[in-house]
PDB file of C-alpha atoms in Angstrom:
ATOM      1  CA  MET A   1     -98.658  81.362 105.983  1.00  0.00           C
ATOM      2  CA  MET A   2     -99.100  84.845 107.099  1.00  0.00           C
ATOM      3  CA  ARG A   3     -97.946  85.016 110.707  1.00  0.00           C
ATOM      4  CA  GLU A   4    -101.117  86.551 112.006  1.00  0.00           C
ATOM      5  CA  PHE A   5    -100.812  84.888 115.465  1.00  0.00           C
ATOM      6  CA  GLU A   6     -97.413  86.486 116.168  1.00  0.00           C
ATOM      7  CA  GLY A   7     -97.363  87.456 119.930  1.00  0.00           C
ATOM      8  CA  LYS A   8    -100.212  85.068 120.775  1.00  0.00           C
ATOM      9  CA  VAL A   9    -100.179  82.088 123.042  1.00  0.00           C
ATOM     10  CA  ALA A  10    -102.260  79.042 122.320  1.00  0.00           C
ATOM     11  CA  LEU A  11    -103.193  75.834 124.299  1.00  0.00           C
ATOM     12  CA  ILE A  12    -104.375  72.792 122.388  1.00  0.00           C
ATOM     13  CA  THR A  13    -105.566  69.671 124.140  1.00  0.00           C
ATOM     14  CA  GLY A  14    -105.547  66.316 122.443  1.00  0.00           C
ATOM     15  CA  ALA A  15    -102.557  67.781 120.533  1.00  0.00           C
ATOM     16  CA  GLY A  16    -100.806  64.466 120.092  1.00  0.00           C
ATOM     17  CA  SER A  17    -102.398  63.445 116.935  1.00  0.00           C
ATOM     18  CA  GLY A  18    -105.072  64.191 114.361  1.00  0.00           C
ATOM     19  CA  ILE A  19    -106.950  67.449 114.559  1.00  0.00           C
ATOM     20  CA  GLY A  20    -105.039  68.653 117.590  1.00  0.00           C
ATOM     21  CA  ARG A  21    -101.586  68.050 116.043  1.00  0.00           C
ATOM     22  CA  ALA A  22    -102.680  69.794 112.753  1.00  0.00           C
ATOM     23  CA  THR A  23    -104.050  72.682 114.740  1.00  0.00           C
ATOM     24  CA  ALA A  24    -100.904  72.989 116.880  1.00  0.00           C
ATOM     25  CA  GLN A  25     -98.670  72.979 113.749  1.00  0.00           C
ATOM     26  CA  ALA A  26    -100.812  75.532 111.963  1.00  0.00           C
ATOM     27  CA  LEU A  27    -100.925  77.864 114.977  1.00  0.00           C
ATOM     28  CA  ALA A  28     -97.074  77.596 115.345  1.00  0.00           C
ATOM     29  CA  GLU A  29     -96.544  78.287 111.665  1.00  0.00           C
ATOM     30  CA  GLY A  30     -98.794  81.355 112.111  1.00  0.00           C
ATOM     31  CA  GLY A  31     -96.522  82.755 114.814  1.00  0.00           C
ATOM     32  CA  ALA A  32     -98.125  81.666 117.905  1.00  0.00           C
ATOM     33  CA  LYS A  33     -96.283  80.143 120.921  1.00  0.00           C
ATOM     34  CA  VAL A  34     -98.001  76.750 121.536  1.00  0.00           C
ATOM     35  CA  MET A  35     -98.488  74.462 124.382  1.00  0.00           C
ATOM     36  CA  ALA A  36     -99.346  70.964 123.015  1.00  0.00           C
ATOM     37  CA  ALA A  37    -101.096  68.994 125.695  1.00  0.00           C
ATOM     38  CA  ASP A  38    -102.113  65.347 125.528  1.00  0.00           C
ATOM     39  CA  LEU A  39    -102.802  62.362 127.698  1.00  0.00           C
ATOM     40  CA  SER A  40     -99.680  60.880 126.195  1.00  0.00           C
ATOM     41  CA  ALA A  41     -96.498  62.853 127.060  1.00  0.00           C
ATOM     42  CA  GLU A  42     -94.685  61.186 124.233  1.00  0.00           C
ATOM     43  CA  ALA A  43     -97.406  62.184 121.580  1.00  0.00           C
ATOM     44  CA  ALA A  44     -97.504  65.695 122.948  1.00  0.00           C
ATOM     45  CA  ARG A  45     -93.653  65.937 122.637  1.00  0.00           C
ATOM     46  CA  GLU A  46     -93.683  64.522 119.084  1.00  0.00           C
ATOM     47  CA  SER A  47     -96.240  67.378 118.154  1.00  0.00           C
ATOM     48  CA  ALA A  48     -94.065  69.984 119.830  1.00  0.00           C
ATOM     49  CA  ASP A  49     -91.059  68.758 117.829  1.00  0.00           C
ATOM     50  CA  LEU A  50     -92.976  69.045 114.610  1.00  0.00           C
ATOM     51  CA  CYS A  51     -93.970  72.620 115.514  1.00  0.00           C
ATOM     52  CA  GLU A  52     -90.401  73.556 116.173  1.00  0.00           C
ATOM     53  CA  LYS A  53     -89.072  71.974 113.049  1.00  0.00           C
ATOM     54  CA  ALA A  54     -91.619  74.185 111.179  1.00  0.00           C
ATOM     55  CA  GLY A  55     -90.072  77.182 112.831  1.00  0.00           C
ATOM     56  CA  GLY A  56     -92.449  77.514 115.626  1.00  0.00           C
ATOM     57  CA  VAL A  57     -92.129  77.973 119.429  1.00  0.00           C
ATOM     58  CA  CYS A  58     -93.761  75.071 121.271  1.00  0.00           C
ATOM     59  CA  GLN A  59     -93.637  73.241 124.474  1.00  0.00           C
ATOM     60  CA  ALA A  60     -95.346  69.954 125.462  1.00  0.00           C
ATOM     61  CA  THR A  61     -97.143  68.839 128.642  1.00  0.00           C
ATOM     62  CA  ALA A  62     -99.199  65.636 129.685  1.00  0.00           C
ATOM     63  CA  ALA A  63    -102.580  66.156 131.060  1.00  0.00           C
ATOM     64  CA  ASP A  64    -105.708  64.090 131.749  1.00  0.00           C
ATOM     65  CA  VAL A  65    -108.607  66.359 131.061  1.00  0.00           C
ATOM     66  CA  THR A  66    -110.833  64.571 133.493  1.00  0.00           C
ATOM     67  CA  SER A  67    -108.614  65.671 136.402  1.00  0.00           C
ATOM     68  CA  ALA A  68    -109.265  69.141 137.621  1.00  0.00           C
ATOM     69  CA  ALA A  69    -105.738  69.298 139.310  1.00  0.00           C
ATOM     70  CA  GLN A  70    -104.055  68.185 135.967  1.00  0.00           C
ATOM     71  CA  VAL A  71    -106.006  70.647 133.833  1.00  0.00           C
ATOM     72  CA  GLU A  72    -105.185  73.562 136.248  1.00  0.00           C
ATOM     73  CA  GLN A  73    -101.535  72.543 136.212  1.00  0.00           C
ATOM     74  CA  MET A  74    -101.753  72.380 132.361  1.00  0.00           C
ATOM     75  CA  VAL A  75    -103.085  75.992 132.168  1.00  0.00           C
ATOM     76  CA  ASN A  76    -100.529  77.183 134.735  1.00  0.00           C
ATOM     77  CA  ARG A  77     -97.783  75.658 132.803  1.00  0.00           C
ATOM     78  CA  THR A  78     -98.876  77.555 129.722  1.00  0.00           C
ATOM     79  CA  THR A  79     -98.968  80.830 131.443  1.00  0.00           C
ATOM     80  CA  GLU A  80     -95.647  80.223 133.291  1.00  0.00           C
ATOM     81  CA  ALA A  81     -93.975  79.315 130.102  1.00  0.00           C
ATOM     82  CA  PHE A  82     -95.224  82.024 127.720  1.00  0.00           C
ATOM     83  CA  GLY A  83     -96.652  84.640 130.110  1.00  0.00           C
ATOM     84  CA  ARG A  84    -100.326  84.676 128.897  1.00  0.00           C
ATOM     85  CA  LEU A  85    -103.158  82.639 127.325  1.00  0.00           C
ATOM     86  CA  ASP A  86    -104.810  83.939 124.234  1.00  0.00           C
ATOM     87  CA  ILE A  87    -106.224  80.998 122.474  1.00  0.00           C
ATOM     88  CA  ALA A  88    -107.438  77.641 123.817  1.00  0.00           C
ATOM     89  CA  VAL A  89    -108.593  74.740 121.588  1.00  0.00           C
ATOM     90  CA  ASN A  90    -110.336  72.157 123.703  1.00  0.00           C
ATOM     91  CA  ASN A  91    -109.993  69.088 121.382  1.00  0.00           C
ATOM     92  CA  ALA A  92    -109.243  66.087 123.670  1.00  0.00           C
ATOM     93  CA  GLY A  93    -111.854  63.381 123.173  1.00  0.00           C
ATOM     94  CA  ILE A  94    -112.643  59.742 122.805  1.00  0.00           C
ATOM     95  CA  GLY A  95    -115.091  57.821 120.689  1.00  0.00           C
ATOM     96  CA  GLY A  96    -116.244  55.116 123.099  1.00  0.00           C
ATOM     97  CA  PRO A  97    -117.735  51.605 122.181  1.00  0.00           C
ATOM     98  CA  ALA A  98    -120.560  51.007 119.826  1.00  0.00           C
ATOM     99  CA  ALA A  99    -123.623  49.844 121.605  1.00  0.00           C
ATOM    100  CA  THR A 100    -127.329  50.393 121.851  1.00  0.00           C
ATOM    101  CA  ILE A 101    -128.520  52.382 124.904  1.00  0.00           C
ATOM    102  CA  ALA A 102    -129.827  49.306 126.873  1.00  0.00           C
ATOM    103  CA  ASP A 103    -126.580  47.500 126.265  1.00  0.00           C
ATOM    104  CA  TYR A 104    -124.118  50.268 126.945  1.00  0.00           C
ATOM    105  CA  GLU A 105    -121.975  49.527 129.947  1.00  0.00           C
ATOM    106  CA  GLU A 106    -122.326  52.275 132.629  1.00  0.00           C
ATOM    107  CA  ALA A 107    -118.592  52.666 133.125  1.00  0.00           C
ATOM    108  CA  ALA A 108    -118.027  53.136 129.457  1.00  0.00           C
ATOM    109  CA  TRP A 109    -120.873  55.674 129.051  1.00  0.00           C
ATOM    110  CA  ARG A 110    -119.569  57.745 132.023  1.00  0.00           C
ATOM    111  CA  GLN A 111    -115.870  57.656 130.694  1.00  0.00           C
ATOM    112  CA  VAL A 112    -117.102  59.158 127.381  1.00  0.00           C
ATOM    113  CA  ILE A 113    -119.033  61.841 129.214  1.00  0.00           C
ATOM    114  CA  ASP A 114    -116.114  62.604 131.548  1.00  0.00           C
ATOM    115  CA  VAL A 115    -113.645  63.127 128.694  1.00  0.00           C
ATOM    116  CA  ASN A 116    -115.661  64.701 126.045  1.00  0.00           C
ATOM    117  CA  LEU A 117    -117.975  67.005 128.105  1.00  0.00           C
ATOM    118  CA  ILE A 118    -116.766  67.331 131.662  1.00  0.00           C
ATOM    119  CA  GLY A 119    -113.141  67.585 130.251  1.00  0.00           C
ATOM    120  CA  VAL A 120    -114.170  70.538 128.089  1.00  0.00           C
ATOM    121  CA  TRP A 121    -115.891  72.258 131.066  1.00  0.00           C
ATOM    122  CA  LEU A 122    -112.860  71.759 133.243  1.00  0.00           C
ATOM    123  CA  CYS A 123    -110.519  73.117 130.631  1.00  0.00           C
ATOM    124  CA  MET A 124    -112.799  76.243 130.131  1.00  0.00           C
ATOM    125  CA  LYS A 125    -112.997  76.727 133.951  1.00  0.00           C
ATOM    126  CA  TYR A 126    -109.181  77.281 134.222  1.00  0.00           C
ATOM    127  CA  GLU A 127    -108.703  78.841 130.856  1.00  0.00           C
ATOM    128  CA  LEU A 128    -111.472  81.408 131.471  1.00  0.00           C
ATOM    129  CA  ALA A 129    -109.862  82.287 134.911  1.00  0.00           C
ATOM    130  CA  GLN A 130    -106.765  83.437 132.914  1.00  0.00           C
ATOM    131  CA  MET A 131    -108.575  85.032 130.073  1.00  0.00           C
ATOM    132  CA  THR A 132    -110.795  87.172 132.322  1.00  0.00           C
ATOM    133  CA  LYS A 133    -107.774  88.573 134.016  1.00  0.00           C
ATOM    134  CA  ALA A 134    -106.483  89.697 130.650  1.00  0.00           C
ATOM    135  CA  GLY A 135    -109.779  90.894 129.430  1.00  0.00           C
ATOM    136  CA  SER A 136    -109.403  88.921 126.040  1.00  0.00           C
ATOM    137  CA  GLY A 137    -109.195  85.482 124.617  1.00  0.00           C
ATOM    138  CA  VAL A 138    -110.638  82.973 122.244  1.00  0.00           C
ATOM    139  CA  ILE A 139    -111.843  79.508 123.041  1.00  0.00           C
ATOM    140  CA  VAL A 140    -112.660  76.949 120.209  1.00  0.00           C
ATOM    141  CA  ASN A 141    -114.309  73.741 121.547  1.00  0.00           C
ATOM    142  CA  ILE A 142    -114.278  70.693 119.313  1.00  0.00           C
ATOM    143  CA  SER A 143    -117.669  69.259 119.072  1.00  0.00           C
ATOM    144  CA  SER A 144    -118.844  67.032 116.139  1.00  0.00           C
ATOM    145  CA  ILE A 145    -121.685  66.685 113.629  1.00  0.00           C
ATOM    146  CA  LEU A 146    -122.959  64.345 116.259  1.00  0.00           C
ATOM    147  CA  GLY A 147    -123.377  67.392 118.367  1.00  0.00           C
ATOM    148  CA  LEU A 148    -126.181  68.399 116.000  1.00  0.00           C
ATOM    149  CA  VAL A 149    -127.776  64.989 114.918  1.00  0.00           C
ATOM    150  CA  GLY A 150    -128.025  61.576 116.216  1.00  0.00           C
ATOM    151  CA  PHE A 151    -126.200  58.412 115.302  1.00  0.00           C
ATOM    152  CA  PRO A 152    -127.100  54.934 116.289  1.00  0.00           C
ATOM    153  CA  GLN A 153    -125.050  52.951 118.788  1.00  0.00           C
ATOM    154  CA  ALA A 154    -123.088  56.197 119.853  1.00  0.00           C
ATOM    155  CA  SER A 155    -125.434  57.589 122.583  1.00  0.00           C
ATOM    156  CA  ALA A 156    -122.737  58.614 124.965  1.00  0.00           C
ATOM    157  CA  TYR A 157    -120.629  60.395 122.181  1.00  0.00           C
ATOM    158  CA  VAL A 158    -123.679  62.088 120.734  1.00  0.00           C
ATOM    159  CA  SER A 159    -124.871  63.208 124.226  1.00  0.00           C
ATOM    160  CA  ALA A 160    -121.409  64.582 125.100  1.00  0.00           C
ATOM    161  CA  LYS A 161    -120.989  66.433 121.840  1.00  0.00           C
ATOM    162  CA  HIS A 162    -124.573  67.997 122.106  1.00  0.00           C
ATOM    163  CA  GLY A 163    -123.481  69.042 125.576  1.00  0.00           C
ATOM    164  CA  VAL A 164    -120.410  70.762 124.182  1.00  0.00           C
ATOM    165  CA  VAL A 165    -122.491  72.878 121.846  1.00  0.00           C
ATOM    166  CA  GLY A 166    -124.704  73.841 124.611  1.00  0.00           C
ATOM    167  CA  LEU A 167    -121.844  74.592 127.014  1.00  0.00           C
ATOM    168  CA  THR A 168    -120.220  76.690 124.355  1.00  0.00           C
ATOM    169  CA  LYS A 169    -123.320  78.827 123.818  1.00  0.00           C
ATOM    170  CA  SER A 170    -123.830  79.448 127.543  1.00  0.00           C
ATOM    171  CA  ALA A 171    -120.233  80.264 128.003  1.00  0.00           C
ATOM    172  CA  ALA A 172    -120.281  82.725 125.184  1.00  0.00           C
ATOM    173  CA  LEU A 173    -123.231  84.524 126.674  1.00  0.00           C
ATOM    174  CA  GLU A 174    -121.456  84.707 130.039  1.00  0.00           C
ATOM    175  CA  TYR A 175    -118.163  86.043 128.799  1.00  0.00           C
ATOM    176  CA  SER A 176    -118.740  88.097 125.579  1.00  0.00           C
ATOM    177  CA  GLY A 177    -118.903  91.253 127.664  1.00  0.00           C
ATOM    178  CA  GLN A 178    -115.331  90.453 129.020  1.00  0.00           C
ATOM    179  CA  GLY A 179    -113.734  90.424 125.639  1.00  0.00           C
ATOM    180  CA  ILE A 180    -113.703  86.582 125.257  1.00  0.00           C
ATOM    181  CA  ARG A 181    -115.174  84.786 122.205  1.00  0.00           C
ATOM    182  CA  ILE A 182    -116.262  81.095 122.443  1.00  0.00           C
ATOM    183  CA  ASN A 183    -117.337  78.958 119.596  1.00  0.00           C
ATOM    184  CA  SER A 184    -117.474  75.264 118.607  1.00  0.00           C
ATOM    185  CA  VAL A 185    -116.317  73.469 115.493  1.00  0.00           C
ATOM    186  CA  ASN A 186    -118.385  70.480 114.520  1.00  0.00           C
ATOM    187  CA  PRO A 187    -116.360  68.219 112.172  1.00  0.00           C
ATOM    188  CA  GLY A 188    -117.902  65.359 110.051  1.00  0.00           C
ATOM    189  CA  PHE A 189    -116.070  62.075 110.116  1.00  0.00           C
ATOM    190  CA  ILE A 190    -112.310  63.001 109.711  1.00  0.00           C
ATOM    191  CA  GLN A 191    -109.611  60.547 108.810  1.00  0.00           C
ATOM    192  CA  THR A 192    -107.748  60.523 112.028  1.00  0.00           C
ATOM    193  CA  PRO A 193    -105.894  57.883 114.211  1.00  0.00           C
ATOM    194  CA  MET A 194    -108.995  57.753 116.570  1.00  0.00           C
ATOM    195  CA  LEU A 195    -111.235  56.808 113.585  1.00  0.00           C
ATOM    196  CA  GLU A 196    -108.782  54.189 112.440  1.00  0.00           C
ATOM    197  CA  ALA A 197    -108.416  52.827 115.932  1.00  0.00           C
ATOM    198  CA  ALA A 198    -112.179  52.128 115.789  1.00  0.00           C
ATOM    199  CA  GLY A 199    -111.529  49.938 112.677  1.00  0.00           C
ATOM    200  CA  MET A 200    -112.544  52.558 110.120  1.00  0.00           C
ATOM    201  CA  THR A 201    -109.428  52.345 107.953  1.00  0.00           C
ATOM    202  CA  PRO A 202    -109.713  52.990 104.223  1.00  0.00           C
ATOM    203  CA  GLY A 203    -111.161  50.088 102.264  1.00  0.00           C
ATOM    204  CA  THR A 204    -113.182  48.631 105.145  1.00  0.00           C
ATOM    205  CA  GLU A 205    -116.929  48.316 104.903  1.00  0.00           C
ATOM    206  CA  MET A 206    -117.565  50.780 107.699  1.00  0.00           C
ATOM    207  CA  HIS A 207    -115.123  53.286 106.238  1.00  0.00           C
ATOM    208  CA  GLU A 208    -116.890  53.187 102.905  1.00  0.00           C
ATOM    209  CA  PHE A 209    -120.330  53.431 104.749  1.00  0.00           C
ATOM    210  CA  LEU A 210    -119.047  56.678 106.282  1.00  0.00           C
ATOM    211  CA  VAL A 211    -117.799  58.053 103.096  1.00  0.00           C
ATOM    212  CA  GLY A 212    -121.229  57.510 101.653  1.00  0.00           C
ATOM    213  CA  LYS A 213    -122.772  59.577 104.306  1.00  0.00           C
ATOM    214  CA  HIS A 214    -120.941  62.712 103.131  1.00  0.00           C
ATOM    215  CA  PRO A 215    -122.140  64.401  99.938  1.00  0.00           C
ATOM    216  CA  ALA A 216    -118.538  65.555  99.244  1.00  0.00           C
ATOM    217  CA  GLY A 217    -117.850  61.747  98.611  1.00  0.00           C
ATOM    218  CA  ARG A 218    -114.849  61.567 101.044  1.00  0.00           C
ATOM    219  CA  LEU A 219    -113.958  61.999 104.688  1.00  0.00           C
ATOM    220  CA  GLY A 220    -112.272  65.181 105.844  1.00  0.00           C
ATOM    221  CA  THR A 221    -108.714  65.823 106.717  1.00  0.00           C
ATOM    222  CA  SER A 222    -107.323  67.169 109.992  1.00  0.00           C
ATOM    223  CA  GLU A 223    -105.813  70.129 108.198  1.00  0.00           C
ATOM    224  CA  GLU A 224    -109.253  71.073 106.812  1.00  0.00           C
ATOM    225  CA  VAL A 225    -110.755  71.242 110.317  1.00  0.00           C
ATOM    226  CA  ALA A 226    -107.602  73.181 111.542  1.00  0.00           C
ATOM    227  CA  GLU A 227    -108.220  75.968 108.903  1.00  0.00           C
ATOM    228  CA  LEU A 228    -111.732  76.586 110.444  1.00  0.00           C
ATOM    229  CA  ILE A 229    -110.301  76.612 113.974  1.00  0.00           C
ATOM    230  CA  LEU A 230    -107.628  79.076 112.955  1.00  0.00           C
ATOM    231  CA  TRP A 231    -110.184  81.401 111.288  1.00  0.00           C
ATOM    232  CA  LEU A 232    -112.428  81.328 114.419  1.00  0.00           C
ATOM    233  CA  ALA A 233    -109.327  81.975 116.579  1.00  0.00           C
ATOM    234  CA  SER A 234    -108.145  85.026 114.461  1.00  0.00           C
ATOM    235  CA  ASP A 235    -109.207  88.616 114.474  1.00  0.00           C
ATOM    236  CA  ARG A 236    -110.880  87.934 111.196  1.00  0.00           C
ATOM    237  CA  ALA A 237    -113.721  86.374 113.351  1.00  0.00           C
ATOM    238  CA  SER A 238    -113.914  89.321 115.687  1.00  0.00           C
ATOM    239  CA  PHE A 239    -117.780  89.516 115.823  1.00  0.00           C
ATOM    240  CA  ILE A 240    -118.328  85.804 116.050  1.00  0.00           C
ATOM    241  CA  THR A 241    -119.129  84.076 119.227  1.00  0.00           C
ATOM    242  CA  GLY A 242    -121.672  81.422 120.580  1.00  0.00           C
ATOM    243  CA  GLY A 243    -121.779  79.571 117.227  1.00  0.00           C
ATOM    244  CA  ALA A 244    -121.408  75.998 116.133  1.00  0.00           C
ATOM    245  CA  TYR A 245    -119.618  75.730 112.886  1.00  0.00           C
ATOM    246  CA  LEU A 246    -119.693  72.790 110.485  1.00  0.00           C
ATOM    247  CA  VAL A 247    -116.759  71.307 108.473  1.00  0.00           C
ATOM    248  CA  ASP A 248    -118.559  68.233 107.343  1.00  0.00           C
ATOM    249  CA  GLY A 249    -118.635  67.745 103.514  1.00  0.00           C
ATOM    250  CA  GLY A 250    -122.328  68.456 103.568  1.00  0.00           C
ATOM    251  CA  TYR A 251    -123.392  65.752 106.100  1.00  0.00           C
ATOM    252  CA  VAL A 252    -125.805  67.785 108.040  1.00  0.00           C
ATOM    253  CA  ALA A 253    -127.343  69.453 104.959  1.00  0.00           C
ATOM    254  CA  GLN A 254    -129.072  66.200 104.124  1.00  0.00           C
TER     255      GLN A 254
END
């Protein structure tokens, strides 16, 4: 890979697995100094180790994105370790239980919103404080195809991911004049540990149902999503802000 991120510093939340881990590795291979953040300190450290084995510079930190204090500390650790913050990928998220709206437990609904929407807002709040000082920066928020369309028995997730798209657009309008670009990436169903933890392993009925929803005839990979994230984070996307970009095997085209 061309080292187009040489001299850049990147922070990735939810970096302990899946899309976050693939993005951390790709940015490190591209020359960026990476802070891998995850709720699990062990998972974050494993990702950082993989980045370093690939020749990158990476540190790890544990952070709960629903805690303002922990998010502020996470951003501060990044700037203290590497001196700046150029790229932030707000990827941390959870799926939540499957239930109809009337049967959804309030505590579970609030937890999905707290992690997937309020967590992104908190990360942006502290990331933008650093980027505005520098007068530059790129933020990529990870939404979902379900930030653009509905899906039964996933009202909390759908609501949160729609919120991420709206939050991204509003932030892009607020900060584009300060040299900061903000976009969202909206993946289709990607073969990640989170999907498998929900019982959607290859060969299961639900997995095959999801495959059938994608005209490409398969689920995506974390590495394919990371490619789009890196492009949006690069100078090649210098005139792109406020958008929601699909990597979904044709799901939303139907």
